[in-house]
Tab-separated table of N, CA and C in Angstrom:
chain	number	residue	atom	x	y	z
A	130	UNK	N	-20.877	7.675	-9.744
A	130	UNK	CA	-21.290	6.777	-8.678
A	130	UNK	C	-21.507	7.619	-7.418
A	131	UNK	N	-22.585	7.362	-6.737
A	131	UNK	CA	-22.918	8.130	-5.536
A	131	UNK	C	-22.020	7.704	-4.369
A	132	UNK	N	-21.898	8.571	-3.358
A	132	UNK	CA	-21.120	8.178	-2.170
A	132	UNK	C	-21.675	6.923	-1.501
A	133	UNK	N	-22.991	6.763	-1.516
A	133	UNK	CA	-23.599	5.584	-0.900
A	133	UNK	C	-23.206	4.311	-1.656
A	134	UNK	N	-23.251	4.375	-2.990
A	134	UNK	CA	-22.838	3.220	-3.794
A	134	UNK	C	-21.356	2.933	-3.588
A	135	UNK	N	-20.569	3.993	-3.541
A	135	UNK	CA	-19.128	3.836	-3.331
A	135	UNK	C	-18.862	3.115	-2.024
A	136	UNK	N	-19.536	3.546	-0.972
A	136	UNK	CA	-19.357	2.919	0.334
A	136	UNK	C	-19.790	1.453	0.299
A	137	UNK	N	-20.894	1.180	-0.370
A	137	UNK	CA	-21.395	-0.196	-0.485
A	137	UNK	C	-20.341	-1.097	-1.126
A	138	UNK	N	-19.760	-0.656	-2.234
A	138	UNK	CA	-18.796	-1.492	-2.946
A	138	UNK	C	-17.486	-1.639	-2.174
A	139	UNK	N	-17.062	-0.610	-1.479
A	139	UNK	CA	-15.854	-0.740	-0.668
A	139	UNK	C	-16.085	-1.711	0.487
A	140	UNK	N	-17.266	-1.668	1.095
A	140	UNK	CA	-17.584	-2.628	2.166
A	140	UNK	C	-17.615	-4.050	1.623
A	141	UNK	N	-18.184	-4.215	0.440
A	141	UNK	CA	-18.216	-5.551	-0.171
A	141	UNK	C	-16.797	-6.048	-0.445
A	142	UNK	N	-15.948	-5.154	-0.937
A	142	UNK	CA	-14.556	-5.512	-1.201
A	142	UNK	C	-13.867	-5.935	0.092
A	143	UNK	N	-14.069	-5.163	1.161
A	143	UNK	CA	-13.480	-5.509	2.451
A	143	UNK	C	-13.939	-6.862	2.958
A	144	UNK	N	-15.208	-7.163	2.794
A	144	UNK	CA	-15.748	-8.449	3.251
A	144	UNK	C	-15.103	-9.610	2.488
A	145	UNK	N	-14.924	-9.448	1.181
A	145	UNK	CA	-14.287	-10.504	0.384
A	145	UNK	C	-12.820	-10.690	0.783
A	146	UNK	N	-12.150	-9.597	1.075
A	146	UNK	CA	-10.750	-9.694	1.508
A	146	UNK	C	-10.644	-10.419	2.844
A	147	UNK	N	-11.570	-10.120	3.747
A	147	UNK	CA	-11.565	-10.793	5.041
A	147	UNK	C	-11.723	-12.297	4.889
A	148	UNK	N	-12.570	-12.721	3.955
A	148	UNK	CA	-12.741	-14.152	3.717
A	148	UNK	C	-11.423	-14.812	3.336
A	149	UNK	N	-10.545	-14.035	2.702
A	149	UNK	CA	-9.243	-14.573	2.277
A	149	UNK	C	-8.150	-14.290	3.307
A	150	UNK	N	-8.546	-13.818	4.471
A	150	UNK	CA	-7.643	-13.492	5.576
A	150	UNK	C	-6.583	-12.472	5.178
A	151	UNK	N	-7.016	-11.471	4.449
A	151	UNK	CA	-6.151	-10.382	4.021
A	151	UNK	C	-6.886	-9.079	4.287
A	152	UNK	N	-6.153	-8.092	4.763
A	152	UNK	CA	-6.690	-6.737	4.829
A	152	UNK	C	-6.091	-5.978	3.664
A	153	UNK	N	-6.934	-5.281	2.955
A	153	UNK	CA	-6.441	-4.468	1.851
A	153	UNK	C	-6.136	-3.070	2.345
A	154	UNK	N	-5.049	-2.519	1.870
A	154	UNK	CA	-4.737	-1.121	2.155
A	154	UNK	C	-4.515	-0.419	0.835
A	155	UNK	N	-5.134	0.740	0.721
A	155	UNK	CA	-4.998	1.564	-0.466
A	155	UNK	C	-4.449	2.903	-0.010
A	156	UNK	N	-3.286	3.274	-0.524
A	156	UNK	CA	-2.690	4.563	-0.226
A	156	UNK	C	-2.886	5.482	-1.425
A	157	UNK	N	-3.287	6.700	-1.159
A	157	UNK	CA	-3.493	7.698	-2.205
A	157	UNK	C	-2.590	8.892	-1.939
A	158	UNK	N	-1.950	9.377	-2.976
A	158	UNK	CA	-1.168	10.611	-2.903
A	158	UNK	C	-1.311	11.284	-4.259
A	159	UNK	N	-2.034	12.374	-4.274
A	159	UNK	CA	-2.343	13.068	-5.522
A	159	UNK	C	-2.996	12.070	-6.471
A	160	UNK	N	-2.412	11.845	-7.644
A	160	UNK	CA	-3.016	10.921	-8.599
A	160	UNK	C	-2.359	9.539	-8.582
A	161	UNK	N	-1.534	9.262	-7.584
A	161	UNK	CA	-0.883	7.960	-7.449
A	161	UNK	C	-1.639	7.095	-6.452
A	162	UNK	N	-1.708	5.809	-6.741
A	162	UNK	CA	-2.401	4.841	-5.890
A	162	UNK	C	-1.470	3.663	-5.646
A	163	UNK	N	-1.483	3.144	-4.429
A	163	UNK	CA	-0.723	1.947	-4.084
A	163	UNK	C	-1.678	0.969	-3.422
A	164	UNK	N	-1.750	-0.246	-3.949
A	164	UNK	CA	-2.587	-1.307	-3.387
A	164	UNK	C	-1.694	-2.289	-2.649
A	165	UNK	N	-2.040	-2.590	-1.399
A	165	UNK	CA	-1.250	-3.523	-0.597
A	165	UNK	C	-2.148	-4.576	0.029
A	166	UNK	N	-1.660	-5.806	0.082
A	166	UNK	CA	-2.303	-6.877	0.827
A	166	UNK	C	-1.574	-6.959	2.162
A	167	UNK	N	-2.299	-6.813	3.248
A	167	UNK	CA	-1.707	-6.933	4.577
A	167	UNK	C	-2.226	-8.231	5.163
A	168	UNK	N	-1.321	-9.178	5.351
A	168	UNK	CA	-1.726	-10.486	5.852
A	168	UNK	C	-2.069	-10.388	7.328
A	169	UNK	N	-3.104	-11.091	7.715
A	169	UNK	CA	-3.495	-11.128	9.111
A	169	UNK	C	-2.621	-12.141	9.831
A	170	UNK	N	-2.239	-11.836	11.079
A	170	UNK	CA	-1.384	-12.786	11.802
A	170	UNK	C	-2.105	-14.108	12.021
A	171	UNK	N	-1.343	-15.190	11.874
A	171	UNK	CA	-1.920	-16.514	12.060
A	171	UNK	C	-1.888	-16.943	13.517
A	172	UNK	N	-1.027	-16.311	14.307
A	172	UNK	CA	-0.956	-16.689	15.709
A	172	UNK	C	-0.409	-15.520	16.511
A	173	UNK	N	-0.434	-15.667	17.818
A	173	UNK	CA	0.097	-14.658	18.720
A	173	UNK	C	1.579	-14.405	18.443
A	174	UNK	N	2.322	-15.471	18.137
A	174	UNK	CA	3.742	-15.331	17.868
A	174	UNK	C	3.982	-14.434	16.655
A	175	UNK	N	3.137	-14.575	15.620
A	175	UNK	CA	3.277	-13.718	14.433
A	175	UNK	C	3.073	-12.252	14.809
A	176	UNK	N	2.113	-11.998	15.687
A	176	UNK	CA	1.859	-10.630	16.138
A	176	UNK	C	3.079	-10.107	16.883
A	177	UNK	N	3.661	-10.928	17.734
A	177	UNK	CA	4.862	-10.525	18.470
A	177	UNK	C	6.013	-10.233	17.519
A	178	UNK	N	6.179	-11.061	16.487
A	178	UNK	CA	7.242	-10.837	15.506
A	178	UNK	C	7.007	-9.512	14.776
A	179	UNK	N	5.766	-9.220	14.459
A	179	UNK	CA	5.435	-7.971	13.770
A	179	UNK	C	5.764	-6.771	14.654
A	180	UNK	N	5.431	-6.868	15.952
A	180	UNK	CA	5.734	-5.779	16.881
A	180	UNK	C	7.245	-5.614	16.986
A	181	UNK	N	7.986	-6.723	17.058
A	181	UNK	CA	9.448	-6.653	17.113
A	181	UNK	C	9.989	-5.995	15.854
A	182	UNK	N	9.427	-6.340	14.702
A	182	UNK	CA	9.853	-5.720	13.443
A	182	UNK	C	9.648	-4.214	13.494
A	183	UNK	N	8.469	-3.792	13.942
A	183	UNK	CA	8.168	-2.362	13.973
A	183	UNK	C	9.061	-1.612	14.959
A	184	UNK	N	9.477	-2.289	16.045
A	184	UNK	CA	10.397	-1.679	17.008
A	184	UNK	C	11.830	-1.684	16.493
A	185	UNK	N	12.131	-2.552	15.543
A	185	UNK	CA	13.489	-2.662	15.037
A	185	UNK	C	14.326	-3.667	15.794
A	186	UNK	N	13.695	-4.575	16.554
A	186	UNK	CA	14.413	-5.595	17.315
A	186	UNK	C	14.767	-6.776	16.427
A	187	UNK	N	15.801	-7.512	16.802
A	187	UNK	CA	16.143	-8.755	16.103
A	187	UNK	C	16.976	-8.505	14.866
A	188	UNK	N	17.515	-9.579	14.302
A	188	UNK	CA	18.360	-9.450	13.111
A	188	UNK	C	17.578	-8.908	11.911
A	189	UNK	N	18.278	-8.180	11.049
A	189	UNK	CA	17.645	-7.563	9.876
A	189	UNK	C	17.011	-8.603	8.968
A	190	UNK	N	17.619	-9.782	8.854
A	190	UNK	CA	17.071	-10.816	7.980
A	190	UNK	C	15.692	-11.236	8.469
A	191	UNK	N	15.558	-11.434	9.773
A	191	UNK	CA	14.257	-11.806	10.322
A	191	UNK	C	13.249	-10.699	10.099
A	192	UNK	N	13.659	-9.452	10.298
A	192	UNK	CA	12.737	-8.337	10.107
A	192	UNK	C	12.312	-8.239	8.656
A	193	UNK	N	13.244	-8.452	7.725
A	193	UNK	CA	12.893	-8.365	6.313
A	193	UNK	C	11.910	-9.472	5.941
A	194	UNK	N	12.152	-10.670	6.439
A	194	UNK	CA	11.233	-11.767	6.156
A	194	UNK	C	9.849	-11.424	6.705
A	195	UNK	N	9.805	-10.847	7.900
A	195	UNK	CA	8.532	-10.482	8.484
A	195	UNK	C	7.892	-9.337	7.705
A	196	UNK	N	8.700	-8.403	7.183
A	196	UNK	CA	8.159	-7.314	6.385
A	196	UNK	C	7.503	-7.884	5.130
A	197	UNK	N	8.145	-8.855	4.493
A	197	UNK	CA	7.558	-9.504	3.319
A	197	UNK	C	6.243	-10.187	3.686
A	198	UNK	N	6.234	-10.871	4.817
A	198	UNK	CA	5.019	-11.558	5.247
A	198	UNK	C	3.916	-10.555	5.552
A	199	UNK	N	4.284	-9.448	6.139
A	199	UNK	CA	3.297	-8.436	6.503
A	199	UNK	C	2.649	-7.816	5.267
A	200	UNK	N	3.434	-7.465	4.273
A	200	UNK	CA	2.899	-6.764	3.119
A	200	UNK	C	2.317	-7.675	2.050
A	201	UNK	N	2.417	-8.963	2.192
A	201	UNK	CA	1.771	-9.837	1.223
A	201	UNK	C	2.413	-9.754	-0.146
A	202	UNK	N	1.575	-9.798	-1.167
A	202	UNK	CA	2.097	-9.900	-2.529
A	202	UNK	C	1.717	-8.697	-3.378
A	203	UNK	N	2.099	-7.522	-2.969
A	203	UNK	CA	1.923	-6.316	-3.796
A	203	UNK	C	0.502	-6.106	-4.294
A	204	UNK	N	-0.470	-6.390	-3.468
A	204	UNK	CA	-1.847	-6.128	-3.839
A	204	UNK	C	-2.468	-7.136	-4.777
A	205	UNK	N	-1.852	-8.308	-4.942
A	205	UNK	CA	-2.384	-9.311	-5.866
A	205	UNK	C	-3.784	-9.745	-5.438
A	206	UNK	N	-3.957	-10.067	-4.161
A	206	UNK	CA	-5.263	-10.501	-3.665
A	206	UNK	C	-6.268	-9.357	-3.813
A	207	UNK	N	-5.842	-8.164	-3.464
A	207	UNK	CA	-6.715	-6.994	-3.585
A	207	UNK	C	-7.152	-6.786	-5.032
A	208	UNK	N	-6.218	-6.883	-5.960
A	208	UNK	CA	-6.555	-6.733	-7.383
A	208	UNK	C	-7.519	-7.826	-7.859
A	209	UNK	N	-7.294	-9.049	-7.387
A	209	UNK	CA	-8.192	-10.145	-7.763
A	209	UNK	C	-9.609	-9.874	-7.276
A	210	UNK	N	-9.737	-9.411	-6.047
A	210	UNK	CA	-11.066	-9.152	-5.495
A	210	UNK	C	-11.725	-7.927	-6.137
A	211	UNK	N	-10.937	-6.940	-6.524
A	211	UNK	CA	-11.474	-5.776	-7.243
A	211	UNK	C	-12.074	-6.231	-8.573
A	212	UNK	N	-11.341	-7.079	-9.299
A	212	UNK	CA	-11.824	-7.600	-10.586
A	212	UNK	C	-13.047	-8.497	-10.392
A	213	UNK	N	-13.025	-9.327	-9.370
A	213	UNK	CA	-14.143	-10.227	-9.099
A	213	UNK	C	-15.410	-9.443	-8.774
A	214	UNK	N	-15.278	-8.416	-7.946
A	214	UNK	CA	-16.427	-7.591	-7.592
A	214	UNK	C	-16.973	-6.870	-8.822
A	215	UNK	N	-16.099	-6.379	-9.677
A	215	UNK	CA	-16.537	-5.720	-10.914
A	215	UNK	C	-17.347	-6.698	-11.754
A	216	UNK	N	-16.870	-7.930	-11.853
A	216	UNK	CA	-17.561	-8.947	-12.639
A	216	UNK	C	-18.928	-9.279	-12.036
A	217	UNK	N	-18.973	-9.526	-10.717
A	217	UNK	CA	-20.220	-9.907	-10.049
A	217	UNK	C	-21.271	-8.811	-10.089
A	218	UNK	N	-20.822	-7.561	-9.938
A	218	UNK	CA	-21.757	-6.442	-9.826
A	218	UNK	C	-21.979	-5.700	-11.145
A	219	UNK	N	-21.320	-6.146	-12.204
A	219	UNK	CA	-21.474	-5.479	-13.490
A	219	UNK	C	-20.871	-4.086	-13.516
A	220	UNK	N	-19.784	-3.911	-12.788
A	220	UNK	CA	-19.109	-2.611	-12.724
A	220	UNK	C	-18.020	-2.536	-13.785
A	221	UNK	N	-17.672	-1.336	-14.201
A	221	UNK	CA	-16.556	-1.216	-15.144
A	221	UNK	C	-15.245	-1.615	-14.452
A	222	UNK	N	-14.256	-2.006	-15.237
A	222	UNK	CA	-12.957	-2.398	-14.678
A	222	UNK	C	-12.347	-1.287	-13.822
A	223	UNK	N	-12.652	-0.059	-14.142
A	223	UNK	CA	-12.072	1.091	-13.428
A	223	UNK	C	-12.940	1.564	-12.266
A	224	UNK	N	-13.823	0.702	-11.754
A	224	UNK	CA	-14.758	1.139	-10.721
A	224	UNK	C	-14.056	1.682	-9.485
A	225	UNK	N	-12.935	1.095	-9.099
A	225	UNK	CA	-12.252	1.568	-7.895
A	225	UNK	C	-11.741	2.996	-8.096
A	226	UNK	N	-11.209	3.289	-9.270
A	226	UNK	CA	-10.755	4.657	-9.553
A	226	UNK	C	-11.907	5.645	-9.423
A	227	UNK	N	-13.070	5.261	-9.922
A	227	UNK	CA	-14.249	6.123	-9.848
A	227	UNK	C	-14.637	6.360	-8.390
A	228	UNK	N	-14.642	5.295	-7.595
A	228	UNK	CA	-14.986	5.396	-6.176
A	228	UNK	C	-14.001	6.300	-5.445
A	229	UNK	N	-12.711	6.077	-5.658
A	229	UNK	CA	-11.696	6.865	-4.962
A	229	UNK	C	-11.773	8.331	-5.363
A	230	UNK	N	-11.987	8.562	-6.636
A	230	UNK	CA	-12.117	9.949	-7.102
A	230	UNK	C	-13.334	10.606	-6.467
A	231	UNK	N	-14.456	9.909	-6.441
A	231	UNK	CA	-15.682	10.468	-5.878
A	231	UNK	C	-15.534	10.759	-4.388
A	232	UNK	N	-14.902	9.857	-3.662
A	232	UNK	CA	-14.810	10.022	-2.213
A	232	UNK	C	-13.693	10.955	-1.770
A	233	UNK	N	-12.575	10.949	-2.486
A	233	UNK	CA	-11.419	11.691	-1.997
A	233	UNK	C	-11.105	12.965	-2.775
A	234	UNK	N	-11.551	13.053	-4.007
A	234	UNK	CA	-11.143	14.203	-4.809
A	234	UNK	C	-12.293	15.115	-5.205
A	235	UNK	N	-13.483	14.571	-5.394
A	235	UNK	CA	-14.587	15.386	-5.877
A	235	UNK	C	-15.434	15.977	-4.761
A	236	UNK	N	-15.491	15.317	-3.626
A	236	UNK	CA	-16.297	15.831	-2.525
A	236	UNK	C	-15.561	16.969	-1.846
A	237	UNK	N	-16.311	17.962	-1.373
A	237	UNK	CA	-15.663	19.081	-0.706
A	237	UNK	C	-15.112	18.736	0.677
A	238	UNK	N	-15.515	17.588	1.243
A	238	UNK	CA	-15.027	17.223	2.571
A	238	UNK	C	-13.539	16.881	2.512
A	239	UNK	N	-12.925	16.893	3.652
A	239	UNK	CA	-11.491	16.614	3.748
A	239	UNK	C	-11.271	15.207	4.300
A	240	UNK	N	-11.811	14.210	3.621
A	240	UNK	CA	-11.639	12.824	4.052
A	240	UNK	C	-10.157	12.472	3.979
A	241	UNK	N	-9.615	11.941	5.057
A	241	UNK	CA	-8.220	11.522	5.089
A	241	UNK	C	-8.090	9.999	5.049
A	242	UNK	N	-9.110	9.295	5.513
A	242	UNK	CA	-9.076	7.840	5.475
A	242	UNK	C	-10.491	7.293	5.597
A	243	UNK	N	-10.643	6.074	5.140
A	243	UNK	CA	-11.884	5.320	5.291
A	243	UNK	C	-11.463	3.944	5.759
A	244	UNK	N	-12.185	3.412	6.720
A	244	UNK	CA	-11.863	2.067	7.195
A	244	UNK	C	-13.130	1.242	7.294
A	245	UNK	N	-13.089	0.073	6.678
A	245	UNK	CA	-14.152	-0.918	6.766
A	245	UNK	C	-13.489	-2.215	7.197
A	246	UNK	N	-14.270	-3.171	7.609
A	246	UNK	CA	-13.708	-4.478	7.927
A	246	UNK	C	-13.003	-5.002	6.682
A	247	UNK	N	-11.731	-5.306	6.818
A	247	UNK	CA	-10.964	-5.875	5.715
A	247	UNK	C	-10.365	-4.882	4.741
A	248	UNK	N	-10.652	-3.580	4.902
A	248	UNK	CA	-10.148	-2.607	3.928
A	248	UNK	C	-9.938	-1.243	4.574
A	249	UNK	N	-8.776	-0.663	4.300
A	249	UNK	CA	-8.466	0.701	4.739
A	249	UNK	C	-7.984	1.492	3.530
A	250	UNK	N	-8.445	2.736	3.439
A	250	UNK	CA	-8.012	3.627	2.372
A	250	UNK	C	-7.476	4.884	3.047
A	251	UNK	N	-6.246	5.270	2.692
A	251	UNK	CA	-5.594	6.417	3.319
A	251	UNK	C	-5.134	7.419	2.274
A	252	UNK	N	-5.245	8.673	2.626
A	252	UNK	CA	-4.522	9.702	1.878
A	252	UNK	C	-3.161	9.807	2.551
A	253	UNK	N	-2.120	9.853	1.767
A	253	UNK	CA	-0.786	9.947	2.347
A	253	UNK	C	0.001	11.011	1.607
A	254	UNK	N	1.140	11.317	2.144
A	254	UNK	CA	2.033	12.221	1.429
A	254	UNK	C	2.670	11.465	0.272
A	255	UNK	N	3.088	12.185	-0.736
A	255	UNK	CA	3.720	11.552	-1.897
A	255	UNK	C	5.009	10.839	-1.497
A	256	UNK	N	5.766	11.407	-0.550
A	256	UNK	CA	7.025	10.757	-0.179
A	256	UNK	C	6.791	9.454	0.596
A	257	UNK	N	5.707	9.376	1.377
A	257	UNK	CA	5.397	8.134	2.072
A	257	UNK	C	4.961	7.057	1.070
A	258	UNK	N	4.096	7.421	0.128
A	258	UNK	CA	3.667	6.471	-0.891
A	258	UNK	C	4.868	5.995	-1.709
A	259	UNK	N	5.760	6.914	-2.042
A	259	UNK	CA	6.994	6.588	-2.761
A	259	UNK	C	7.805	5.557	-1.967
A	260	UNK	N	7.974	5.803	-0.672
A	260	UNK	CA	8.717	4.883	0.189
A	260	UNK	C	8.090	3.499	0.180
A	261	UNK	N	6.786	3.445	0.325
A	261	UNK	CA	6.111	2.153	0.366
A	261	UNK	C	6.246	1.411	-0.965
A	262	UNK	N	6.204	2.129	-2.077
A	262	UNK	CA	6.381	1.476	-3.379
A	262	UNK	C	7.785	0.878	-3.492
A	263	UNK	N	8.769	1.575	-2.973
A	263	UNK	CA	10.152	1.085	-3.053
A	263	UNK	C	10.358	-0.115	-2.126
A	264	UNK	N	9.995	0.004	-0.854
A	264	UNK	CA	10.349	-1.035	0.117
A	264	UNK	C	9.479	-2.277	0.015
A	265	UNK	N	8.301	-2.181	-0.569
A	265	UNK	CA	7.472	-3.376	-0.711
A	265	UNK	C	7.746	-4.094	-2.012
A	266	UNK	N	8.677	-3.581	-2.816
A	266	UNK	CA	9.003	-4.229	-4.082
A	266	UNK	C	7.901	-4.068	-5.101
A	267	UNK	N	7.107	-3.025	-4.955
A	267	UNK	CA	5.980	-2.798	-5.854
A	267	UNK	C	6.502	-2.612	-7.265
A	268	UNK	N	5.963	-3.344	-8.200
A	268	UNK	CA	6.480	-3.361	-9.566
A	268	UNK	C	5.811	-2.297	-10.444
A	269	UNK	N	5.873	-1.064	-10.013
A	269	UNK	CA	5.273	0.041	-10.755
A	269	UNK	C	6.350	1.080	-11.025
A	270	UNK	N	7.292	0.701	-11.881
A	270	UNK	CA	8.415	1.596	-12.136
A	270	UNK	C	7.961	2.910	-12.770
A	271	UNK	N	6.912	2.869	-13.586
A	271	UNK	CA	6.399	4.101	-14.198
A	271	UNK	C	5.887	5.041	-13.111
A	272	UNK	N	5.096	4.510	-12.181
A	272	UNK	CA	4.590	5.319	-11.072
A	272	UNK	C	5.707	5.837	-10.186
A	273	UNK	N	6.711	4.991	-9.950
A	273	UNK	CA	7.854	5.404	-9.130
A	273	UNK	C	8.601	6.539	-9.825
A	274	UNK	N	8.795	6.431	-11.127
A	274	UNK	CA	9.491	7.502	-11.868
A	274	UNK	C	8.679	8.799	-11.872
A	275	UNK	N	7.356	8.687	-11.935
A	275	UNK	CA	6.517	9.888	-11.843
A	275	UNK	C	6.698	10.561	-10.489
A	276	UNK	N	6.772	9.743	-9.440
A	276	UNK	CA	6.973	10.301	-8.102
A	276	UNK	C	8.367	10.900	-7.956
A	277	UNK	N	9.371	10.292	-8.575
A	277	UNK	CA	10.727	10.861	-8.546
A	277	UNK	C	10.702	12.268	-9.137
A	278	UNK	N	10.009	12.407	-10.246
A	278	UNK	CA	9.909	13.715	-10.888
A	278	UNK	C	9.118	14.690	-10.010
A	279	UNK	N	7.978	14.236	-9.484
A	279	UNK	CA	7.123	15.083	-8.651
A	279	UNK	C	7.842	15.546	-7.386
A	280	UNK	N	8.645	14.641	-6.814
A	280	UNK	CA	9.355	14.961	-5.573
A	280	UNK	C	10.709	15.636	-5.823
A	281	UNK	N	11.053	15.844	-7.103
A	281	UNK	CA	12.311	16.494	-7.494
A	281	UNK	C	13.533	15.756	-6.949
A	282	UNK	N	13.506	14.437	-7.085
A	282	UNK	CA	14.604	13.595	-6.634
A	282	UNK	C	15.626	13.519	-7.755
A	283	UNK	N	16.895	13.765	-7.412
A	283	UNK	CA	17.921	13.822	-8.452
A	283	UNK	C	18.905	12.655	-8.420
A	284	UNK	N	18.966	11.937	-7.284
A	284	UNK	CA	19.925	10.836	-7.206
A	284	UNK	C	19.506	9.818	-6.145
A	285	UNK	N	20.258	8.741	-6.077
A	285	UNK	CA	19.955	7.651	-5.150
A	285	UNK	C	20.038	8.113	-3.696
A	286	UNK	N	20.941	9.021	-3.379
A	286	UNK	CA	21.062	9.523	-2.005
A	286	UNK	C	19.787	10.239	-1.570
A	287	UNK	N	19.167	10.975	-2.486
A	287	UNK	CA	17.919	11.659	-2.160
A	287	UNK	C	16.798	10.643	-1.903
A	288	UNK	N	16.807	9.535	-2.662
A	288	UNK	CA	15.828	8.467	-2.441
A	288	UNK	C	16.015	7.907	-1.038
A	289	UNK	N	17.253	7.608	-0.678
A	289	UNK	CA	17.531	7.050	0.650
A	289	UNK	C	17.143	8.019	1.763
A	290	UNK	N	17.357	9.291	1.544
A	290	UNK	CA	16.978	10.287	2.546
A	290	UNK	C	15.469	10.257	2.796
A	291	UNK	N	14.695	10.097	1.738
A	291	UNK	CA	13.238	10.030	1.889
A	291	UNK	C	12.830	8.725	2.563
A	292	UNK	N	13.356	7.619	2.073
A	292	UNK	CA	12.969	6.311	2.601
A	292	UNK	C	13.290	6.190	4.086
A	293	UNK	N	14.451	6.652	4.496
A	293	UNK	CA	14.856	6.481	5.899
A	293	UNK	C	14.118	7.423	6.843
A	294	UNK	N	13.303	8.300	6.326
A	294	UNK	CA	12.386	9.057	7.196
A	294	UNK	C	11.321	8.129	7.759
A	295	UNK	N	11.014	7.048	7.027
A	295	UNK	CA	9.919	6.155	7.401
A	295	UNK	C	10.357	4.743	7.757
A	296	UNK	N	11.444	4.274	7.178
A	296	UNK	CA	11.902	2.900	7.379
A	296	UNK	C	13.338	2.947	7.896
A	297	UNK	N	13.638	2.273	9.014
A	297	UNK	CA	15.012	2.250	9.502
A	297	UNK	C	15.960	1.665	8.446
A	298	UNK	N	17.134	2.257	8.327
A	298	UNK	CA	18.077	1.838	7.291
A	298	UNK	C	18.466	0.367	7.404
A	299	UNK	N	18.505	-0.173	8.627
A	299	UNK	CA	18.894	-1.576	8.785
A	299	UNK	C	17.866	-2.536	8.185
A	300	UNK	N	16.676	-2.059	7.854
A	300	UNK	CA	15.663	-2.913	7.214
A	300	UNK	C	15.783	-2.920	5.696
A	301	UNK	N	16.594	-2.052	5.146
A	301	UNK	CA	16.737	-1.984	3.694
A	301	UNK	C	17.642	-3.119	3.224
A	302	UNK	N	17.140	-3.890	2.298
A	302	UNK	CA	17.851	-5.069	1.806
A	302	UNK	C	18.739	-4.703	0.622
A	303	UNK	N	19.659	-5.582	0.260
A	303	UNK	CA	20.466	-5.346	-0.941
A	303	UNK	C	19.595	-5.159	-2.194
A	304	UNK	N	18.466	-5.886	-2.253
A	304	UNK	CA	17.563	-5.748	-3.403
A	304	UNK	C	17.002	-4.330	-3.507
A	305	UNK	N	16.682	-3.748	-2.368
A	305	UNK	CA	16.164	-2.375	-2.362
A	305	UNK	C	17.242	-1.418	-2.849
A	306	UNK	N	18.478	-1.580	-2.352
A	306	UNK	CA	19.579	-0.712	-2.797
A	306	UNK	C	19.823	-0.852	-4.302
A	307	UNK	N	19.797	-2.088	-4.797
A	307	UNK	CA	20.002	-2.314	-6.235
A	307	UNK	C	18.890	-1.666	-7.063
A	308	UNK	N	17.672	-1.786	-6.602
A	308	UNK	CA	16.549	-1.177	-7.313
A	308	UNK	C	16.715	0.346	-7.356
A	309	UNK	N	17.097	0.927	-6.235
A	309	UNK	CA	17.294	2.386	-6.179
A	309	UNK	C	18.402	2.802	-7.150
A	310	UNK	N	19.515	2.087	-7.132
A	310	UNK	CA	20.618	2.407	-8.046
A	310	UNK	C	20.189	2.294	-9.500
A	311	UNK	N	19.388	1.276	-9.795
A	311	UNK	CA	18.925	1.071	-11.163
A	311	UNK	C	18.037	2.225	-11.650
A	312	UNK	N	17.363	2.875	-10.720
A	312	UNK	CA	16.506	4.012	-11.108
A	312	UNK	C	17.313	5.176	-11.655
A	313	UNK	N	18.602	5.235	-11.298
A	313	UNK	CA	19.444	6.337	-11.735
A	313	UNK	C	20.569	5.819	-12.587
């Protein structure tokens, strides 16, 4: 697929996501991909709550609820729109992988991100992608285990050390701790 076609399909995907009031975010780290639905704020108050969450203000329960609202449903909407676009345009099911490979891995340029209305694609470090998979409750245990191996993580304490580089510890829920313990 050419870069022009790739850009066309990513723009189309972004437009469909906007119609559903969701921004899609795609994080890339080496051969790992994370799809996230980022819900758009419904009101000024929601924006204020999001800013408070990012600052670390307010009780942890409120911040966790807002974190769940912010990250949506683990890329469900994004996955639905990816499949829908493939169906409408006659693309293979793996069209997004082809696009990402063409734009981020095969071209000699050093693209770090692409942003269209409704869609952002970022290259990230493996430890950041790992953190996001853990804290968003992403159900990709195989991918998480691959990252554990790649990052040479040996125990739950090492996981926490990585996660708390990006997420304040007071935002980590009991579910996150249980998931981390279960990995080891």
